[in-house]
PDB file of C-alpha atoms and ligand atoms in Angstrom:
ATOM      1  CA  MET A   1      -0.076  -0.003   0.096  1.00 74.00           C
ATOM      2  CA  SER A   2       1.280   3.732  -0.809  1.00 87.00           C
ATOM      3  CA  PRO A   3       0.408   6.742   1.218  1.00 88.00           C
ATOM      4  CA  ARG A   4      -3.260   7.842   1.122  1.00 83.00           C
ATOM      5  CA  SER A   5      -5.150  11.143   1.285  1.00 84.00           C
ATOM      6  CA  ASP A   6      -8.105  10.321  -0.995  1.00 88.00           C
ATOM      7  CA  PRO A   7     -11.532  10.226   0.718  1.00 92.00           C
ATOM      8  CA  GLU A   8     -12.496   7.231  -1.333  1.00 92.00           C
ATOM      9  CA  PHE A   9      -9.912   5.001   0.417  1.00 91.00           C
ATOM     10  CA  PHE A  10     -11.199   5.983   3.864  1.00 94.00           C
ATOM     11  CA  ASP A  11     -14.891   5.792   3.053  1.00 96.00           C
ATOM     12  CA  ALA A  12     -14.248   2.272   1.440  1.00 95.00           C
ATOM     13  CA  ARG A  13     -12.766   1.118   4.944  1.00 94.00           C
ATOM     14  CA  TYR A  14     -15.631   2.567   6.914  1.00 96.00           C
ATOM     15  CA  ARG A  15     -18.215   0.853   4.502  1.00 97.00           C
ATOM     16  CA  ALA A  16     -16.208  -2.642   4.886  1.00 97.00           C
ATOM     17  CA  ASP A  17     -16.213  -2.121   8.774  1.00 96.00           C
ATOM     18  CA  PRO A  18     -17.779   0.670  10.821  1.00 96.00           C
ATOM     19  CA  ASP A  19     -14.913   0.401  13.233  1.00 96.00           C
ATOM     20  CA  PRO A  20     -11.785  -0.066  11.023  1.00 94.00           C
ATOM     21  CA  TRP A  21      -9.270   0.727  13.493  1.00 94.00           C
ATOM     22  CA  ASN A  22     -10.875  -1.032  16.421  1.00 96.00           C
ATOM     23  CA  PHE A  23     -11.713   2.156  18.515  1.00 96.00           C
ATOM     24  CA  ASP A  24     -14.148   0.163  20.561  1.00 95.00           C
ATOM     25  CA  THR A  25     -11.865  -2.312  21.774  1.00 97.00           C
ATOM     26  CA  ASP A  26      -8.152  -1.710  21.074  1.00 97.00           C
ATOM     27  CA  TRP A  27      -6.250  -0.786  24.261  1.00 97.00           C
ATOM     28  CA  TYR A  28      -3.922   1.652  22.406  1.00 97.00           C
ATOM     29  CA  GLU A  29      -7.152   3.456  21.013  1.00 97.00           C
ATOM     30  CA  ILE A  30      -8.755   3.633  24.594  1.00 97.00           C
ATOM     31  CA  ARG A  31      -5.504   4.719  26.319  1.00 97.00           C
ATOM     32  CA  LYS A  32      -4.751   7.262  23.841  1.00 97.00           C
ATOM     33  CA  ARG A  33      -8.272   8.930  24.100  1.00 97.00           C
ATOM     34  CA  THR A  34      -8.071   8.623  27.898  1.00 97.00           C
ATOM     35  CA  LEU A  35      -4.618  10.534  27.906  1.00 98.00           C
ATOM     36  CA  LEU A  36      -5.407  13.108  25.505  1.00 97.00           C
ATOM     37  CA  LEU A  37      -8.557  14.078  27.133  1.00 97.00           C
ATOM     38  CA  ALA A  38      -6.817  14.099  30.645  1.00 98.00           C
ATOM     39  CA  MET A  39      -4.154  16.461  29.256  1.00 98.00           C
ATOM     40  CA  LEU A  40      -6.452  19.170  28.085  1.00 98.00           C
ATOM     41  CA  PRO A  41      -5.423  22.110  30.222  1.00 97.00           C
ATOM     42  CA  HIS A  42      -8.883  23.390  30.821  1.00 97.00           C
ATOM     43  CA  PRO A  43     -12.001  21.527  32.076  1.00 98.00           C
ATOM     44  CA  HIS A  44     -14.373  23.295  29.781  1.00 98.00           C
ATOM     45  CA  TYR A  45     -14.038  24.820  26.176  1.00 98.00           C
ATOM     46  CA  ARG A  46     -16.297  27.028  24.175  1.00 98.00           C
ATOM     47  CA  ALA A  47     -15.754  25.660  20.663  1.00 98.00           C
ATOM     48  CA  ALA A  48     -13.663  22.744  19.529  1.00 98.00           C
ATOM     49  CA  LEU A  49     -12.731  21.540  16.129  1.00 98.00           C
ATOM     50  CA  GLU A  50     -11.955  17.893  15.573  1.00 98.00           C
ATOM     51  CA  PRO A  51     -10.727  17.122  11.924  1.00 98.00           C
ATOM     52  CA  GLY A  52     -10.483  13.276  11.435  1.00 98.00           C
ATOM     53  CA  CYS A  53     -13.379  12.587  13.802  1.00 98.00           C
ATOM     54  CA  ALA A  54     -13.613   8.857  12.407  1.00 98.00           C
ATOM     55  CA  ASN A  55     -16.702   7.250  14.221  1.00 97.00           C
ATOM     56  CA  GLY A  56     -17.005   9.753  16.871  1.00 98.00           C
ATOM     57  CA  HIS A  57     -15.341   8.176  19.883  1.00 98.00           C
ATOM     58  CA  ILE A  58     -13.356  11.283  20.886  1.00 98.00           C
ATOM     59  CA  THR A  59     -16.231  13.619  19.679  1.00 98.00           C
ATOM     60  CA  THR A  60     -18.738  12.305  22.055  1.00 98.00           C
ATOM     61  CA  GLU A  61     -16.351  12.737  25.066  1.00 98.00           C
ATOM     62  CA  LEU A  62     -15.356  16.318  23.844  1.00 98.00           C
ATOM     63  CA  ALA A  63     -19.139  17.317  23.590  1.00 98.00           C
ATOM     64  CA  ARG A  64     -19.271  16.628  27.513  1.00 98.00           C
ATOM     65  CA  ARG A  65     -16.450  19.197  28.023  1.00 98.00           C
ATOM     66  CA  CYS A  66     -17.385  21.831  25.282  1.00 98.00           C
ATOM     67  CA  ASP A  67     -20.261  24.117  24.550  1.00 98.00           C
ATOM     68  CA  HIS A  68     -19.910  23.231  20.801  1.00 98.00           C
ATOM     69  CA  VAL A  69     -17.985  20.828  18.853  1.00 98.00           C
ATOM     70  CA  THR A  70     -17.457  20.766  15.158  1.00 98.00           C
ATOM     71  CA  ALA A  71     -16.341  17.305  14.080  1.00 98.00           C
ATOM     72  CA  THR A  72     -15.135  16.720  10.498  1.00 98.00           C
ATOM     73  CA  ASP A  73     -14.048  13.826   8.318  1.00 98.00           C
ATOM     74  CA  ILE A  74     -13.279  13.401   4.673  1.00 97.00           C
ATOM     75  CA  ALA A  75     -15.032  10.054   4.698  1.00 98.00           C
ATOM     76  CA  PRO A  76     -18.635  10.495   4.232  1.00 98.00           C
ATOM     77  CA  ARG A  77     -19.555   7.316   6.121  1.00 98.00           C
ATOM     78  CA  ALA A  78     -17.463   8.378   9.044  1.00 98.00           C
ATOM     79  CA  VAL A  79     -19.530  11.623   9.115  1.00 98.00           C
ATOM     80  CA  GLU A  80     -22.686   9.466   9.288  1.00 98.00           C
ATOM     81  CA  LEU A  81     -21.186   7.280  12.004  1.00 98.00           C
ATOM     82  CA  THR A  82     -20.290  10.213  14.124  1.00 98.00           C
ATOM     83  CA  ARG A  83     -23.542  11.726  13.627  1.00 98.00           C
ATOM     84  CA  ALA A  84     -25.194   8.479  14.738  1.00 98.00           C
ATOM     85  CA  ARG A  85     -23.014   8.301  17.885  1.00 98.00           C
ATOM     86  CA  CYS A  86     -23.778  11.855  18.843  1.00 98.00           C
ATOM     87  CA  ARG A  87     -27.283  11.907  18.014  1.00 98.00           C
ATOM     88  CA  GLU A  88     -28.286  12.748  21.525  1.00 98.00           C
ATOM     89  CA  GLN A  89     -25.711  15.656  21.786  1.00 98.00           C
ATOM     90  CA  PRO A  90     -27.156  18.690  20.158  1.00 98.00           C
ATOM     91  CA  ASN A  91     -23.995  20.539  20.565  1.00 98.00           C
ATOM     92  CA  VAL A  92     -22.098  18.430  17.971  1.00 98.00           C
ATOM     93  CA  ASP A  93     -22.065  19.609  14.462  1.00 98.00           C
ATOM     94  CA  VAL A  94     -20.433  16.960  11.858  1.00 98.00           C
ATOM     95  CA  GLN A  95     -19.224  17.963   8.569  1.00 98.00           C
ATOM     96  CA  ASN A  96     -17.627  16.474   5.539  1.00 98.00           C
ATOM     97  CA  TRP A  97     -14.421  18.465   5.565  1.00 97.00           C
ATOM     98  CA  GLY A  98     -10.903  17.707   5.303  1.00 97.00           C
ATOM     99  CA  LEU A  99      -7.624  19.279   6.963  1.00 97.00           C
ATOM    100  CA  GLY A 100      -5.902  21.032   4.106  1.00 96.00           C
ATOM    101  CA  ARG A 101      -9.232  22.111   2.373  1.00 96.00           C
ATOM    102  CA  ILE A 102     -10.407  25.637   2.343  1.00 93.00           C
ATOM    103  CA  TRP A 103     -10.971  26.965   5.928  1.00 93.00           C
ATOM    104  CA  HIS A 104     -14.729  27.106   6.601  1.00 85.00           C
ATOM    105  CA  TRP A 105     -15.125  28.892   9.908  1.00 89.00           C
ATOM    106  CA  GLU A 106     -14.729  32.270  11.616  1.00 88.00           C
ATOM    107  CA  ASN A 107     -11.959  32.241  14.255  1.00 88.00           C
ATOM    108  CA  ILE A 108     -14.220  30.659  16.885  1.00 92.00           C
ATOM    109  CA  PHE A 109     -12.516  27.866  18.265  1.00 98.00           C
ATOM    110  CA  ASP A 110     -10.565  27.694  21.522  1.00 98.00           C
ATOM    111  CA  LEU A 111      -9.697  23.992  21.170  1.00 98.00           C
ATOM    112  CA  VAL A 112      -8.443  22.036  18.040  1.00 98.00           C
ATOM    113  CA  LEU A 113      -7.791  18.391  18.330  1.00 98.00           C
ATOM    114  CA  LEU A 114      -5.647  16.832  15.568  1.00 98.00           C
ATOM    115  CA  SER A 115      -5.321  13.106  16.448  1.00 98.00           C
ATOM    116  CA  GLU A 116      -3.951  10.789  14.021  1.00 96.00           C
ATOM    117  CA  VAL A 117      -4.933  12.731  11.127  1.00 96.00           C
ATOM    118  CA  THR A 118      -1.962  14.990  10.082  1.00 96.00           C
ATOM    119  CA  TYR A 119       0.093  12.055   8.745  1.00 94.00           C
ATOM    120  CA  TYR A 120      -2.318  11.555   5.842  1.00 94.00           C
ATOM    121  CA  LEU A 121      -1.042  14.756   4.333  1.00 96.00           C
ATOM    122  CA  PRO A 122       2.212  15.017   2.539  1.00 95.00           C
ATOM    123  CA  ALA A 123       4.723  17.172   4.196  1.00 96.00           C
ATOM    124  CA  ASP A 124       4.155  20.309   1.943  1.00 97.00           C
ATOM    125  CA  ALA A 125       0.366  19.986   2.405  1.00 97.00           C
ATOM    126  CA  LEU A 126       0.614  19.725   5.957  1.00 97.00           C
ATOM    127  CA  THR A 127       2.584  22.776   6.490  1.00 98.00           C
ATOM    128  CA  LEU A 128       0.300  24.920   4.395  1.00 98.00           C
ATOM    129  CA  ALA A 129      -2.742  23.372   6.182  1.00 97.00           C
ATOM    130  CA  ILE A 130      -1.340  24.230   9.685  1.00 98.00           C
ATOM    131  CA  GLU A 131      -0.189  27.616   8.600  1.00 97.00           C
ATOM    132  CA  ASP A 132      -3.791  28.380   7.220  1.00 97.00           C
ATOM    133  CA  MET A 133      -5.272  26.836  10.445  1.00 97.00           C
ATOM    134  CA  ALA A 134      -3.039  29.159  12.661  1.00 97.00           C
ATOM    135  CA  ALA A 135      -4.180  32.141  10.685  1.00 96.00           C
ATOM    136  CA  HIS A 136      -7.819  31.542  11.792  1.00 96.00           C
ATOM    137  CA  LEU A 137      -7.137  30.842  15.503  1.00 97.00           C
ATOM    138  CA  ARG A 138      -6.842  33.225  18.304  1.00 96.00           C
ATOM    139  CA  PRO A 139      -3.990  33.379  20.765  1.00 97.00           C
ATOM    140  CA  GLN A 140      -4.531  31.211  23.827  1.00 97.00           C
ATOM    141  CA  THR A 141      -6.245  28.433  21.569  1.00 98.00           C
ATOM    142  CA  THR A 142      -5.409  24.832  22.816  1.00 98.00           C
ATOM    143  CA  VAL A 143      -4.185  22.632  19.901  1.00 98.00           C
ATOM    144  CA  VAL A 144      -3.567  19.125  20.551  1.00 98.00           C
ATOM    145  CA  LEU A 145      -1.518  16.806  18.282  1.00 98.00           C
ATOM    146  CA  SER A 146      -1.619  13.111  18.901  1.00 98.00           C
ATOM    147  CA  HIS A 147       0.189  10.460  16.874  1.00 97.00           C
ATOM    148  CA  TRP A 148       0.843   6.858  16.621  1.00 96.00           C
ATOM    149  CA  ARG A 149       4.765   6.529  16.521  1.00 95.00           C
ATOM    150  CA  HIS A 150       5.003   3.470  14.235  1.00 92.00           C
ATOM    151  CA  THR A 151       5.585   3.356  10.532  1.00 85.00           C
ATOM    152  CA  GLU A 152       2.428   2.620   8.537  1.00 80.00           C
ATOM    153  CA  LYS A 153       2.366   2.108   4.745  1.00 87.00           C
ATOM    154  CA  ASP A 154      -0.688   4.483   4.239  1.00 84.00           C
ATOM    155  CA  HIS A 155       0.955   7.359   6.262  1.00 85.00           C
ATOM    156  CA  HIS A 156       2.982  10.087   4.192  1.00 88.00           C
ATOM    157  CA  LEU A 157       4.926  10.737   7.579  1.00 90.00           C
ATOM    158  CA  ASP A 158       5.511   8.970  10.629  1.00 91.00           C
ATOM    159  CA  GLY A 159       4.082  10.425  13.826  1.00 93.00           C
ATOM    160  CA  ASP A 160       7.106  12.180  15.014  1.00 95.00           C
ATOM    161  CA  GLU A 161       7.759  13.746  11.621  1.00 96.00           C
ATOM    162  CA  ALA A 162       4.123  14.910  11.319  1.00 96.00           C
ATOM    163  CA  THR A 163       4.295  16.297  14.860  1.00 97.00           C
ATOM    164  CA  ARG A 164       7.408  18.389  14.008  1.00 97.00           C
ATOM    165  CA  ILE A 165       6.275  19.628  10.663  1.00 98.00           C
ATOM    166  CA  ALA A 166       2.774  20.636  12.366  1.00 98.00           C
ATOM    167  CA  LEU A 167       4.439  22.399  15.351  1.00 98.00           C
ATOM    168  CA  ALA A 168       6.991  24.242  13.020  1.00 98.00           C
ATOM    169  CA  ALA A 169       3.965  25.745  11.182  1.00 98.00           C
ATOM    170  CA  LEU A 170       2.052  26.798  14.159  1.00 98.00           C
ATOM    171  CA  PRO A 171       3.202  29.636  16.562  1.00 98.00           C
ATOM    172  CA  HIS A 172       2.841  28.295  19.971  1.00 98.00           C
ATOM    173  CA  ARG A 173       4.083  27.765  23.637  1.00 98.00           C
ATOM    174  CA  SER A 174       4.101  24.016  25.001  1.00 98.00           C
ATOM    175  CA  ALA A 175       1.560  23.201  27.558  1.00 97.00           C
ATOM    176  CA  ALA A 176       2.110  19.473  27.960  1.00 97.00           C
ATOM    177  CA  ARG A 177       3.700  16.420  26.363  1.00 98.00           C
ATOM    178  CA  TYR A 178       3.400  12.596  26.684  1.00 98.00           C
ATOM    179  CA  VAL A 179       5.561  10.183  24.710  1.00 98.00           C
ATOM    180  CA  ASP A 180       6.044   6.560  24.825  1.00 97.00           C
ATOM    181  CA  ASP A 181       6.980   3.833  22.426  1.00 97.00           C
ATOM    182  CA  ASP A 182       3.443   3.910  20.729  1.00 96.00           C
ATOM    183  CA  VAL A 183       2.109   7.390  21.000  1.00 97.00           C
ATOM    184  CA  ARG A 184       3.160  11.069  21.066  1.00 98.00           C
ATOM    185  CA  ILE A 185       0.715  13.646  22.447  1.00 98.00           C
ATOM    186  CA  GLU A 186       1.685  17.385  22.400  1.00 98.00           C
ATOM    187  CA  VAL A 187      -0.527  19.933  23.780  1.00 98.00           C
ATOM    188  CA  VAL A 188       0.333  23.485  22.836  1.00 98.00           C
ATOM    189  CA  THR A 189      -1.237  27.111  23.275  1.00 98.00           C
ATOM    190  CA  THR A 190      -1.138  29.286  20.281  1.00 98.00           C
ATOM    191  CA  VAL A 191       0.764  32.635  20.709  1.00 97.00           C
ATOM    192  CA  PRO A 192       0.322  35.755  18.406  1.00 92.00           C
TER     193      PRO A 192
HETATM  194  C1  SAM B   1      -6.696   6.912  12.258  1.00 63.25           C
HETATM  195  S1  SAM B   1      -8.259   7.642  12.244  1.00 63.25           S
HETATM  196  C2  SAM B   1      -7.980   8.616  13.529  1.00 63.25           C
HETATM  197  C3  SAM B   1      -9.240   8.796  14.336  1.00 63.25           C
HETATM  198  C4  SAM B   1      -9.402   9.811  15.626  1.00 63.25           C
HETATM  199  N1  SAM B   1      -9.008  11.096  15.180  1.00 63.25           N
HETATM  200  C5  SAM B   1      -8.514   9.127  16.505  1.00 63.25           C
HETATM  201  O1  SAM B   1      -7.418   9.622  16.815  1.00 63.25           O
HETATM  202  O2  SAM B   1      -8.969   8.207  17.161  1.00 63.25           O
HETATM  203  C6  SAM B   1      -8.003   8.707  10.710  1.00 63.25           C
HETATM  204  C7  SAM B   1      -9.080   9.542  10.267  1.00 63.25           C
HETATM  205  O3  SAM B   1      -8.858  10.707   9.646  1.00 63.25           O
HETATM  206  C8  SAM B   1      -9.639  10.801   8.477  1.00 63.25           C
HETATM  207  N2  SAM B   1      -8.973  11.523   7.618  1.00 63.25           N
HETATM  208  C9  SAM B   1      -7.847  11.342   6.747  1.00 63.25           C
HETATM  209  N3  SAM B   1      -7.503  12.397   6.336  1.00 63.25           N
HETATM  210  C10 SAM B   1      -8.121  13.515   6.562  1.00 63.25           C
HETATM  211  C11 SAM B   1      -8.074  14.993   6.489  1.00 63.25           C
HETATM  212  N4  SAM B   1      -7.128  15.331   5.577  1.00 63.25           N
HETATM  213  N5  SAM B   1      -8.964  15.547   7.054  1.00 63.25           N
HETATM  214  C12 SAM B   1      -9.966  15.096   7.946  1.00 63.25           C
HETATM  215  N6  SAM B   1     -10.170  13.690   7.960  1.00 63.25           N
HETATM  216  C13 SAM B   1      -9.129  12.989   7.518  1.00 63.25           C
HETATM  217  C14 SAM B   1     -10.010   9.367   8.061  1.00 63.25           C
HETATM  218  O4  SAM B   1     -11.216   9.260   7.307  1.00 63.25           O
HETATM  219  C15 SAM B   1     -10.120   8.788   9.430  1.00 63.25           C
HETATM  220  O5  SAM B   1     -11.390   8.570   9.864  1.00 63.25           O
END
């Protein structure tokens, strides 16, 4: 398999299996979600953006801590699955949008969660996407970058490379960091 960025690839995975990464049961996935949610510096946020929401496991948790969550995925089936999981959470809006596409929103967010999504963009596209995102965020926004640290054939970048490239494109100060053999989680605060 070669690196992938096309929505059709991801959509086909969800159509073959509604939980293609075993988010329900895999201990890595459960532990990662727990860690990154525990690392958020504030108990409550006004407006979160979550590109790459998959089937909504993190979205539904974020919705308990945010006035509003905008969750997005490039796979239409993932959008449907997240809408279904969050159907009783009216503060969740799920859209078919991809990191790297034209920015959709006013600068409303005080939390952006990029979990296991940036390495689906090539390096140059990731830099442009994060620079564009940074131009639409206010200072003091919490941004979380969480990545699997092992090589995958469908990733353009490994987790540490993706983290480095994203952080280089985002004016920030570090708020928290967690690293083990499997996952790297960086929590930063945007600066002017
Ligand atoms: C490995 S899953 C990560 C899910 C979740 N964020 C997590 O960390 O558990 C990657 C997801 O990102 C989506 N995706 C891939 N490229 C994307 C992009 N450029 N923008 C938004 N979503 C994307 C895929 O469809 C898939 O649902």
